[in-house]
Amino acid sequence: MNVLYIVGKLNFGGVEKWLLEICKRNKKNKIFLWSNCDENYIGKLENEFLNQNCTLIKENISKNLFINFLQMRKICKEYKIDVVHMHQHNFNGVLTFSAYLCLIKKRIVHFHSMKKNRNGFFYKIYEKIMLWLANNFSTHRIAVSDNVGKTQLKNYIVMPCGFTLAPLDHNKRIECMSKKIIQVGRFVSEKNYFFTIDLMNYIVKIDPDYKLYIVGDGNLRKEIENKIEIHNLKNNVEILGFCNNVNEILEKFNGLMVFPSLSEGLGLVSLEAQMNGCFCICSQNIPKEVNIGGAFFVEDYSYEKWFMAIKSCYKSISKININIEKFDIEDNLNFLEEIYTYERING
């Protein structure tokens, strides 16, 4: 079966890393990736996908409905696509409508994040139209958490993005024995890095022994670096850039993670942090499903409350206390295979 995944740029994002793990385990299907980027753009994970024998199609996705249909028809006809699986949030609406017009029998919209908190009248109309298209022209609707699904989809299936459980110690202690803090994620506004820098500015005035490590990169890097410089935090904040060995970093970190996102579909990295022995301090925008024994939720963005939560973890010990099998990547693969192969429709 020929499966077309429609994704963004193939960099170190949560969706891209999850999809790479799916491709590594794929034994039944021929995988095609339509990456929303210029032909000359090279994503950080591009070669890893190519090493899994995936066919990569690099083309900017047109926002014009007619041109988008022509793009979809050309790709589906050339590669004899059977299933279109879309990961483009709101724009899943246009994509699934184009796939419908191309007579693709399996059209899966996959939502990984919450609604964007934008107030503009025209944006709200756009969002309503996109969600209507996604709900009415897809055959399957998948949400990474119930919060994501109930605010955007109808007759949806919840499937948390999983990760590899096999090499991880399910009985590993969650502990924090150093004054080290880490944040992982792309440099985009939703990840709320500016709050983290301001929080560090507050913390080091009280206890200068704390240090923040940032794993990620993106369009806001210059602004983040400027904020670090303005607060004179160069000795307390280090940007590590994109890393493809986040699990190894977390396993050896012996500190804690902060996760102050303004919007998050699931927050897979917080699960990885706990599985590797790190506490995770989360905003209320993170789904509660991520708490497997070492997550704490702060009710607002008060620096004092966040620092109190951080201090409460220092020299503390916990253990994973719930069943984490639902986050197994193998379960994800089996579930998707069932959708791709059988005629069951969830709408």
mmCIF file of C-alpha atoms in Angstrom:
data_model
loop_
_atom_site.group_PDB
_atom_site.id
_atom_site.type_symbol
_atom_site.label_atom_id
_atom_site.label_comp_id
_atom_site.label_asym_id
_atom_site.label_seq_id
_atom_site.Cartn_x
_atom_site.Cartn_y
_atom_site.Cartn_z
ATOM 1 C CA MET A 1 0.000 0.000 0.000
ATOM 2 C CA ASN A 2 1.309 3.456 -0.913
ATOM 3 C CA VAL A 3 0.959 5.957 1.942
ATOM 4 C CA LEU A 4 1.520 9.701 1.528
ATOM 5 C CA TYR A 5 2.416 11.639 4.685
ATOM 6 C CA ILE A 6 2.022 15.402 4.373
ATOM 7 C CA VAL A 7 4.329 17.177 6.817
ATOM 8 C CA GLY A 8 6.264 20.397 7.360
ATOM 9 C CA LYS A 9 10.021 20.788 7.138
ATOM 10 C CA LEU A 10 11.833 17.661 8.288
ATOM 11 C CA ASN A 11 13.588 19.127 11.327
ATOM 12 C CA PHE A 12 13.843 18.004 14.954
ATOM 13 C CA GLY A 13 10.181 18.527 15.854
ATOM 14 C CA GLY A 14 8.072 16.146 17.899
ATOM 15 C CA VAL A 15 5.872 15.144 14.952
ATOM 16 C CA GLU A 16 8.842 14.597 12.652
ATOM 17 C CA LYS A 17 10.741 12.482 15.192
ATOM 18 C CA TRP A 18 7.630 10.392 15.871
ATOM 19 C CA LEU A 19 7.026 9.893 12.146
ATOM 20 C CA LEU A 20 10.648 8.848 11.646
ATOM 21 C CA GLU A 21 10.191 6.124 14.271
ATOM 22 C CA ILE A 22 7.041 4.954 12.456
ATOM 23 C CA CYS A 23 8.963 4.798 9.169
ATOM 24 C CA LYS A 24 11.803 2.836 10.781
ATOM 25 C CA ARG A 25 9.347 0.166 11.887
ATOM 26 C CA ASN A 26 7.275 0.104 8.716
ATOM 27 C CA LYS A 27 7.444 -3.262 6.968
ATOM 28 C CA LYS A 28 4.240 -3.299 4.926
ATOM 29 C CA ASN A 29 3.805 0.013 3.145
ATOM 30 C CA LYS A 30 5.651 2.163 0.648
ATOM 31 C CA ILE A 31 6.099 5.565 2.318
ATOM 32 C CA PHE A 32 6.016 8.903 0.482
ATOM 33 C CA LEU A 33 6.648 12.211 2.273
ATOM 34 C CA TRP A 34 5.330 15.499 0.925
ATOM 35 C CA SER A 35 7.428 18.051 2.801
ATOM 36 C CA ASN A 36 6.119 21.624 2.792
ATOM 37 C CA CYS A 37 9.352 23.373 1.797
ATOM 38 C CA ASP A 38 11.402 24.649 -1.122
ATOM 39 C CA GLU A 39 13.059 22.072 -3.344
ATOM 40 C CA ASN A 40 16.533 23.234 -2.248
ATOM 41 C CA TYR A 41 15.784 23.212 1.479
ATOM 42 C CA ILE A 42 17.496 20.403 3.427
ATOM 43 C CA GLY A 43 15.837 19.419 6.707
ATOM 44 C CA LYS A 44 17.886 18.187 9.665
ATOM 45 C CA LEU A 45 16.153 14.784 9.533
ATOM 46 C CA GLU A 46 15.910 14.504 5.752
ATOM 47 C CA ASN A 47 18.721 11.987 5.294
ATOM 48 C CA GLU A 48 17.377 9.793 8.084
ATOM 49 C CA PHE A 49 14.030 9.526 6.295
ATOM 50 C CA LEU A 50 15.788 8.762 3.024
ATOM 51 C CA ASN A 51 17.761 6.019 4.798
ATOM 52 C CA GLN A 52 14.412 4.355 5.584
ATOM 53 C CA ASN A 53 13.692 4.126 1.836
ATOM 54 C CA CYS A 54 11.072 6.863 2.013
ATOM 55 C CA THR A 55 10.379 8.791 -1.190
ATOM 56 C CA LEU A 56 10.708 12.516 -0.473
ATOM 57 C CA ILE A 57 8.659 15.107 -2.368
ATOM 58 C CA LYS A 58 9.739 18.676 -1.577
ATOM 59 C CA GLU A 59 7.226 21.262 -2.712
ATOM 60 C CA ASN A 60 5.614 24.243 -1.019
ATOM 61 C CA ILE A 61 1.946 23.468 -0.384
ATOM 62 C CA SER A 62 -0.195 25.996 -2.219
ATOM 63 C CA LYS A 63 -2.854 27.859 -0.226
ATOM 64 C CA ASN A 64 -4.886 28.273 -3.403
ATOM 65 C CA LEU A 65 -7.568 25.583 -3.406
ATOM 66 C CA PHE A 66 -7.415 24.886 -7.143
ATOM 67 C CA ILE A 67 -3.603 24.796 -7.305
ATOM 68 C CA ASN A 68 -3.554 22.638 -4.181
ATOM 69 C CA PHE A 69 -5.879 20.174 -5.901
ATOM 70 C CA LEU A 70 -3.579 20.082 -8.940
ATOM 71 C CA GLN A 71 -0.566 19.417 -6.684
ATOM 72 C CA MET A 72 -2.407 16.618 -4.901
ATOM 73 C CA ARG A 73 -3.634 15.066 -8.149
ATOM 74 C CA LYS A 74 -0.156 15.101 -9.686
ATOM 75 C CA ILE A 75 1.445 13.427 -6.642
ATOM 76 C CA CYS A 76 -1.319 10.874 -6.105
ATOM 77 C CA LYS A 77 -1.363 9.917 -9.780
ATOM 78 C CA GLU A 78 2.417 9.727 -10.197
ATOM 79 C CA TYR A 79 2.986 7.618 -7.079
ATOM 80 C CA LYS A 80 -0.320 5.678 -7.119
ATOM 81 C CA ILE A 81 -1.217 6.817 -3.597
ATOM 82 C CA ASP A 82 -3.750 4.739 -1.631
ATOM 83 C CA VAL A 83 -3.721 6.613 1.702
ATOM 84 C CA VAL A 84 -3.170 10.304 2.462
ATOM 85 C CA HIS A 85 -2.218 10.999 6.097
ATOM 86 C CA MET A 86 -2.052 14.732 6.860
ATOM 87 C CA HIS A 87 -0.143 16.508 9.662
ATOM 88 C CA GLN A 88 -0.674 20.190 8.758
ATOM 89 C CA HIS A 89 -3.097 21.253 11.519
ATOM 90 C CA ASN A 90 -5.732 23.706 10.193
ATOM 91 C CA PHE A 91 -4.581 23.291 6.604
ATOM 92 C CA ASN A 92 -5.523 19.627 6.868
ATOM 93 C CA GLY A 93 -8.944 20.929 5.785
ATOM 94 C CA VAL A 94 -7.846 22.002 2.305
ATOM 95 C CA LEU A 95 -5.583 18.978 1.918
ATOM 96 C CA THR A 96 -8.257 16.425 2.772
ATOM 97 C CA PHE A 97 -10.717 18.151 0.421
ATOM 98 C CA SER A 98 -8.134 17.929 -2.379
ATOM 99 C CA ALA A 99 -7.573 14.247 -1.564
ATOM 100 C CA TYR A 100 -11.347 13.719 -1.654
ATOM 101 C CA LEU A 101 -11.527 15.282 -5.124
ATOM 102 C CA CYS A 102 -8.677 12.957 -6.165
ATOM 103 C CA LEU A 103 -10.838 9.981 -5.087
ATOM 104 C CA ILE A 104 -8.387 8.830 -2.406
ATOM 105 C CA LYS A 105 -10.283 6.297 -0.290
ATOM 106 C CA LYS A 106 -8.364 6.758 2.977
ATOM 107 C CA ARG A 107 -8.010 10.393 4.049
ATOM 108 C CA ILE A 108 -6.622 10.805 7.559
ATOM 109 C CA VAL A 109 -6.338 14.169 9.310
ATOM 110 C CA HIS A 110 -3.997 14.049 12.302
ATOM 111 C CA PHE A 111 -4.116 16.914 14.814
ATOM 112 C CA HIS A 112 -1.098 17.361 17.098
ATOM 113 C CA SER A 113 -1.850 20.726 18.695
ATOM 114 C CA MET A 114 -4.600 22.824 20.235
ATOM 115 C CA LYS A 115 -6.425 25.648 18.502
ATOM 116 C CA LYS A 116 -4.227 28.681 18.048
ATOM 117 C CA ASN A 117 -5.257 31.520 20.357
ATOM 118 C CA ARG A 118 -5.824 34.239 17.770
ATOM 119 C CA ASN A 119 -8.536 36.874 18.025
ATOM 120 C CA GLY A 120 -8.850 38.192 14.468
ATOM 121 C CA PHE A 121 -12.312 37.927 12.898
ATOM 122 C CA PHE A 122 -11.013 36.664 9.552
ATOM 123 C CA TYR A 123 -8.750 34.094 11.220
ATOM 124 C CA LYS A 124 -11.706 32.690 13.164
ATOM 125 C CA ILE A 125 -13.713 32.373 9.926
ATOM 126 C CA TYR A 126 -10.721 30.688 8.253
ATOM 127 C CA GLU A 127 -10.376 28.279 11.185
ATOM 128 C CA LYS A 128 -14.071 27.350 11.098
ATOM 129 C CA ILE A 129 -13.900 26.624 7.371
ATOM 130 C CA MET A 130 -10.724 24.544 7.711
ATOM 131 C CA LEU A 131 -12.165 22.465 10.565
ATOM 132 C CA TRP A 132 -15.425 21.964 8.671
ATOM 133 C CA LEU A 133 -13.493 20.657 5.670
ATOM 134 C CA ALA A 134 -11.320 18.431 7.872
ATOM 135 C CA ASN A 135 -14.332 16.950 9.652
ATOM 136 C CA ASN A 136 -16.512 16.448 6.586
ATOM 137 C CA PHE A 137 -14.068 15.248 3.930
ATOM 138 C CA SER A 138 -11.755 12.990 5.952
ATOM 139 C CA THR A 139 -12.429 9.313 6.556
ATOM 140 C CA HIS A 140 -10.451 9.205 9.812
ATOM 141 C CA ARG A 141 -9.664 11.857 12.412
ATOM 142 C CA ILE A 142 -6.857 11.349 14.929
ATOM 143 C CA ALA A 143 -5.996 13.571 17.903
ATOM 144 C CA VAL A 144 -2.932 13.186 20.118
ATOM 145 C CA SER A 145 -4.993 13.942 23.231
ATOM 146 C CA ASP A 146 -8.634 14.283 24.180
ATOM 147 C CA ASN A 147 -8.174 18.039 24.688
ATOM 148 C CA VAL A 148 -7.024 18.404 21.095
ATOM 149 C CA GLY A 149 -9.854 16.283 19.726
ATOM 150 C CA LYS A 150 -12.823 17.670 21.616
ATOM 151 C CA THR A 151 -12.055 21.281 20.669
ATOM 152 C CA GLN A 152 -11.566 20.660 16.942
ATOM 153 C CA LEU A 153 -12.848 17.319 15.680
ATOM 154 C CA LYS A 154 -15.928 15.126 15.606
ATOM 155 C CA ASN A 155 -15.952 11.323 15.909
ATOM 156 C CA TYR A 156 -12.219 11.355 16.515
ATOM 157 C CA ILE A 157 -9.798 8.724 17.767
ATOM 158 C CA VAL A 158 -7.248 9.557 20.471
ATOM 159 C CA MET A 159 -3.791 8.175 19.745
ATOM 160 C CA PRO A 160 -0.937 9.671 21.804
ATOM 161 C CA CYS A 161 2.274 9.847 19.803
ATOM 162 C CA GLY A 162 4.402 7.074 21.225
ATOM 163 C CA PHE A 163 8.099 6.440 21.618
ATOM 164 C CA THR A 164 10.390 3.465 22.035
ATOM 165 C CA LEU A 165 9.815 1.876 25.430
ATOM 166 C CA ALA A 166 12.025 -1.177 25.021
ATOM 167 C CA PRO A 167 15.442 0.251 26.044
ATOM 168 C CA LEU A 168 14.022 2.378 28.863
ATOM 169 C CA ASP A 169 13.925 1.253 32.480
ATOM 170 C CA HIS A 170 10.287 1.409 33.612
ATOM 171 C CA ASN A 171 11.446 1.343 37.244
ATOM 172 C CA LYS A 172 13.931 4.185 36.880
ATOM 173 C CA ARG A 173 13.814 6.746 39.677
ATOM 174 C CA ILE A 174 12.744 10.278 38.828
ATOM 175 C CA GLU A 175 15.035 12.583 40.733
ATOM 176 C CA CYS A 176 16.693 15.992 40.698
ATOM 177 C CA MET A 177 20.112 16.216 42.322
ATOM 178 C CA SER A 178 21.479 19.355 40.677
ATOM 179 C CA LYS A 179 20.456 22.942 40.009
ATOM 180 C CA LYS A 180 20.285 22.367 36.291
ATOM 181 C CA ILE A 181 17.201 23.150 34.199
ATOM 182 C CA ILE A 182 16.520 22.132 30.613
ATOM 183 C CA GLN A 183 13.957 23.153 28.006
ATOM 184 C CA VAL A 184 13.547 21.287 24.724
ATOM 185 C CA GLY A 185 11.674 22.469 21.646
ATOM 186 C CA ARG A 186 11.630 24.600 18.532
ATOM 187 C CA PHE A 187 12.175 28.334 18.892
ATOM 188 C CA VAL A 188 8.574 29.344 18.218
ATOM 189 C CA SER A 189 6.239 31.541 20.246
ATOM 190 C CA GLU A 190 4.107 28.612 21.462
ATOM 191 C CA LYS A 191 7.065 27.174 23.402
ATOM 192 C CA ASN A 192 7.242 30.373 25.497
ATOM 193 C CA TYR A 193 11.028 30.666 25.685
ATOM 194 C CA PHE A 194 10.825 34.363 26.535
ATOM 195 C CA PHE A 195 9.046 33.445 29.763
ATOM 196 C CA THR A 196 11.783 30.920 30.569
ATOM 197 C CA ILE A 197 14.518 33.529 30.096
ATOM 198 C CA ASP A 198 12.633 35.988 32.312
ATOM 199 C CA LEU A 199 12.160 33.204 34.864
ATOM 200 C CA MET A 200 15.908 32.545 34.882
ATOM 201 C CA ASN A 201 16.524 36.258 35.369
ATOM 202 C CA TYR A 202 14.307 36.058 38.459
ATOM 203 C CA ILE A 203 15.930 32.843 39.745
ATOM 204 C CA VAL A 204 19.602 33.799 39.439
ATOM 205 C CA LYS A 205 19.032 36.954 41.473
ATOM 206 C CA ILE A 206 18.001 34.645 44.325
ATOM 207 C CA ASP A 207 20.288 31.692 43.619
ATOM 208 C CA PRO A 208 23.003 32.207 40.959
ATOM 209 C CA ASP A 209 23.939 28.503 41.009
ATOM 210 C CA TYR A 210 21.032 27.596 38.710
ATOM 211 C CA LYS A 211 21.814 27.052 35.033
ATOM 212 C CA LEU A 212 19.478 26.640 32.050
ATOM 213 C CA TYR A 213 20.247 24.516 28.985
ATOM 214 C CA ILE A 214 18.126 25.027 25.870
ATOM 215 C CA VAL A 215 17.902 22.261 23.255
ATOM 216 C CA GLY A 216 16.395 23.603 20.049
ATOM 217 C CA ASP A 217 16.607 26.160 17.295
ATOM 218 C CA GLY A 218 14.346 28.129 15.007
ATOM 219 C CA ASN A 219 13.190 31.508 13.761
ATOM 220 C CA LEU A 220 13.235 33.177 17.189
ATOM 221 C CA ARG A 221 16.848 32.314 17.983
ATOM 222 C CA LYS A 222 18.166 35.854 17.511
ATOM 223 C CA GLU A 223 15.463 37.334 19.753
ATOM 224 C CA ILE A 224 16.139 34.711 22.430
ATOM 225 C CA GLU A 225 19.892 35.375 22.289
ATOM 226 C CA ASN A 226 19.227 39.112 22.584
ATOM 227 C CA LYS A 227 17.052 38.567 25.653
ATOM 228 C CA ILE A 228 19.772 36.446 27.265
ATOM 229 C CA GLU A 229 22.272 39.243 26.608
ATOM 230 C CA ILE A 230 19.946 41.983 27.904
ATOM 231 C CA HIS A 231 19.520 40.105 31.191
ATOM 232 C CA ASN A 232 23.270 39.364 31.342
ATOM 233 C CA LEU A 233 22.583 35.622 31.614
ATOM 234 C CA LYS A 234 25.369 34.269 29.406
ATOM 235 C CA ASN A 235 26.919 32.445 32.367
ATOM 236 C CA ASN A 236 23.574 30.909 33.354
ATOM 237 C CA VAL A 237 21.938 30.061 30.015
ATOM 238 C CA GLU A 238 23.426 27.897 27.261
ATOM 239 C CA ILE A 239 21.810 27.202 23.888
ATOM 240 C CA LEU A 240 22.776 23.741 22.621
ATOM 241 C CA GLY A 241 20.926 23.997 19.291
ATOM 242 C CA PHE A 242 19.225 21.086 17.545
ATOM 243 C CA CYS A 243 20.241 17.696 18.951
ATOM 244 C CA ASN A 244 19.215 14.266 17.701
ATOM 245 C CA ASN A 245 20.232 12.577 20.970
ATOM 246 C CA VAL A 246 17.778 14.246 23.363
ATOM 247 C CA ASN A 247 17.145 10.987 25.238
ATOM 248 C CA GLU A 248 20.863 10.603 25.926
ATOM 249 C CA ILE A 249 21.068 14.195 27.170
ATOM 250 C CA LEU A 250 18.070 13.709 29.473
ATOM 251 C CA GLU A 251 19.357 10.395 30.812
ATOM 252 C CA LYS A 252 22.618 12.005 31.959
ATOM 253 C CA PHE A 253 21.137 15.377 32.899
ATOM 254 C CA ASN A 254 20.298 14.825 36.585
ATOM 255 C CA GLY A 255 18.300 18.060 36.693
ATOM 256 C CA LEU A 256 14.744 18.944 35.719
ATOM 257 C CA MET A 257 12.799 20.115 32.687
ATOM 258 C CA VAL A 258 10.559 23.162 32.344
ATOM 259 C CA PHE A 259 7.680 23.051 29.877
ATOM 260 C CA PRO A 260 5.906 26.442 29.917
ATOM 261 C CA SER A 261 4.195 26.143 26.519
ATOM 262 C CA LEU A 262 1.281 28.414 25.671
ATOM 263 C CA SER A 263 -0.263 25.626 23.601
ATOM 264 C CA GLU A 264 0.583 21.930 23.333
ATOM 265 C CA GLY A 265 -1.204 18.956 21.818
ATOM 266 C CA LEU A 266 0.428 16.347 24.034
ATOM 267 C CA GLY A 267 4.002 17.203 24.931
ATOM 268 C CA LEU A 268 5.895 14.019 24.153
ATOM 269 C CA VAL A 269 9.204 15.439 25.363
ATOM 270 C CA SER A 270 7.839 15.711 28.920
ATOM 271 C CA LEU A 271 7.156 11.966 28.869
ATOM 272 C CA GLU A 272 10.666 11.322 27.584
ATOM 273 C CA ALA A 273 12.052 13.489 30.384
ATOM 274 C CA GLN A 274 10.248 11.491 33.074
ATOM 275 C CA MET A 275 11.177 8.169 31.464
ATOM 276 C CA ASN A 276 14.801 9.299 31.618
ATOM 277 C CA GLY A 277 14.585 10.260 35.285
ATOM 278 C CA CYS A 278 13.848 14.015 35.116
ATOM 279 C CA PHE A 279 11.036 15.889 36.821
ATOM 280 C CA CYS A 280 9.033 18.157 34.504
ATOM 281 C CA ILE A 281 7.459 21.460 35.575
ATOM 282 C CA CYS A 282 4.546 22.155 33.206
ATOM 283 C CA SER A 283 2.138 24.971 32.464
ATOM 284 C CA GLN A 284 -1.607 24.359 32.665
ATOM 285 C CA ASN A 285 -1.625 24.237 28.854
ATOM 286 C CA ILE A 286 0.020 20.802 28.891
ATOM 287 C CA PRO A 287 -2.437 17.847 28.875
ATOM 288 C CA LYS A 288 -2.551 16.049 32.218
ATOM 289 C CA GLU A 289 -2.009 12.739 30.398
ATOM 290 C CA VAL A 290 1.730 13.459 30.372
ATOM 291 C CA ASN A 291 2.021 12.980 34.136
ATOM 292 C CA ILE A 292 3.410 9.504 34.711
ATOM 293 C CA GLY A 293 4.785 10.284 38.147
ATOM 294 C CA GLY A 294 7.168 13.192 37.737
ATOM 295 C CA ALA A 295 5.173 16.089 36.248
ATOM 296 C CA PHE A 296 4.032 19.126 38.223
ATOM 297 C CA PHE A 297 1.598 21.725 36.887
ATOM 298 C CA VAL A 298 1.829 25.430 37.754
ATOM 299 C CA GLU A 299 -1.481 27.288 37.570
ATOM 300 C CA ASP A 300 -0.173 30.507 36.012
ATOM 301 C CA TYR A 301 3.043 32.185 34.872
ATOM 302 C CA SER A 302 4.100 33.655 38.200
ATOM 303 C CA TYR A 303 7.910 33.542 38.481
ATOM 304 C CA GLU A 304 7.580 32.946 42.214
ATOM 305 C CA LYS A 305 5.294 29.926 41.748
ATOM 306 C CA TRP A 306 7.509 28.408 39.070
ATOM 307 C CA PHE A 307 10.609 28.833 41.207
ATOM 308 C CA MET A 308 8.794 27.267 44.182
ATOM 309 C CA ALA A 309 7.920 24.268 41.990
ATOM 310 C CA ILE A 310 11.530 24.011 40.807
ATOM 311 C CA LYS A 311 12.873 24.199 44.365
ATOM 312 C CA SER A 312 10.389 21.550 45.536
ATOM 313 C CA CYS A 313 11.910 19.085 43.040
ATOM 314 C CA TYR A 314 15.503 19.687 44.128
ATOM 315 C CA LYS A 315 16.806 16.579 45.930
ATOM 316 C CA SER A 316 13.390 14.917 45.532
ATOM 317 C CA ILE A 317 12.735 11.366 44.355
ATOM 318 C CA SER A 318 9.685 9.826 42.653
ATOM 319 C CA LYS A 319 8.870 6.843 40.441
ATOM 320 C CA ILE A 320 6.765 6.185 37.362
ATOM 321 C CA ASN A 321 3.384 5.291 38.822
ATOM 322 C CA ILE A 322 1.028 4.585 35.915
ATOM 323 C CA ASN A 323 0.895 2.215 32.969
ATOM 324 C CA ILE A 324 2.811 3.796 30.099
ATOM 325 C CA GLU A 325 2.086 1.130 27.485
ATOM 326 C CA LYS A 326 -0.347 3.466 25.686
ATOM 327 C CA PHE A 327 2.700 5.525 24.704
ATOM 328 C CA ASP A 328 4.419 2.585 22.971
ATOM 329 C CA ILE A 329 5.387 3.402 19.372
ATOM 330 C CA GLU A 330 4.645 -0.214 18.409
ATOM 331 C CA ASP A 331 1.005 0.276 19.429
ATOM 332 C CA ASN A 332 0.899 3.393 17.247
ATOM 333 C CA LEU A 333 2.224 1.423 14.283
ATOM 334 C CA ASN A 334 -0.267 -1.422 14.740
ATOM 335 C CA PHE A 335 -3.132 1.038 15.093
ATOM 336 C CA LEU A 336 -2.184 2.883 11.899
ATOM 337 C CA GLU A 337 -1.758 -0.378 10.003
ATOM 338 C CA GLU A 338 -5.316 -1.297 10.964
ATOM 339 C CA ILE A 339 -6.629 2.005 9.628
ATOM 340 C CA TYR A 340 -4.615 1.779 6.411
ATOM 341 C CA THR A 341 -5.594 -1.829 5.743
ATOM 342 C CA TYR A 342 -9.239 -2.188 6.764
ATOM 343 C CA GLU A 343 -12.402 -0.379 5.759
ATOM 344 C CA ARG A 344 -13.405 0.885 9.216
ATOM 345 C CA ILE A 345 -14.356 4.571 9.075
ATOM 346 C CA ASN A 346 -14.699 6.741 12.182
ATOM 347 C CA GLY A 347 -17.087 9.267 10.697
#
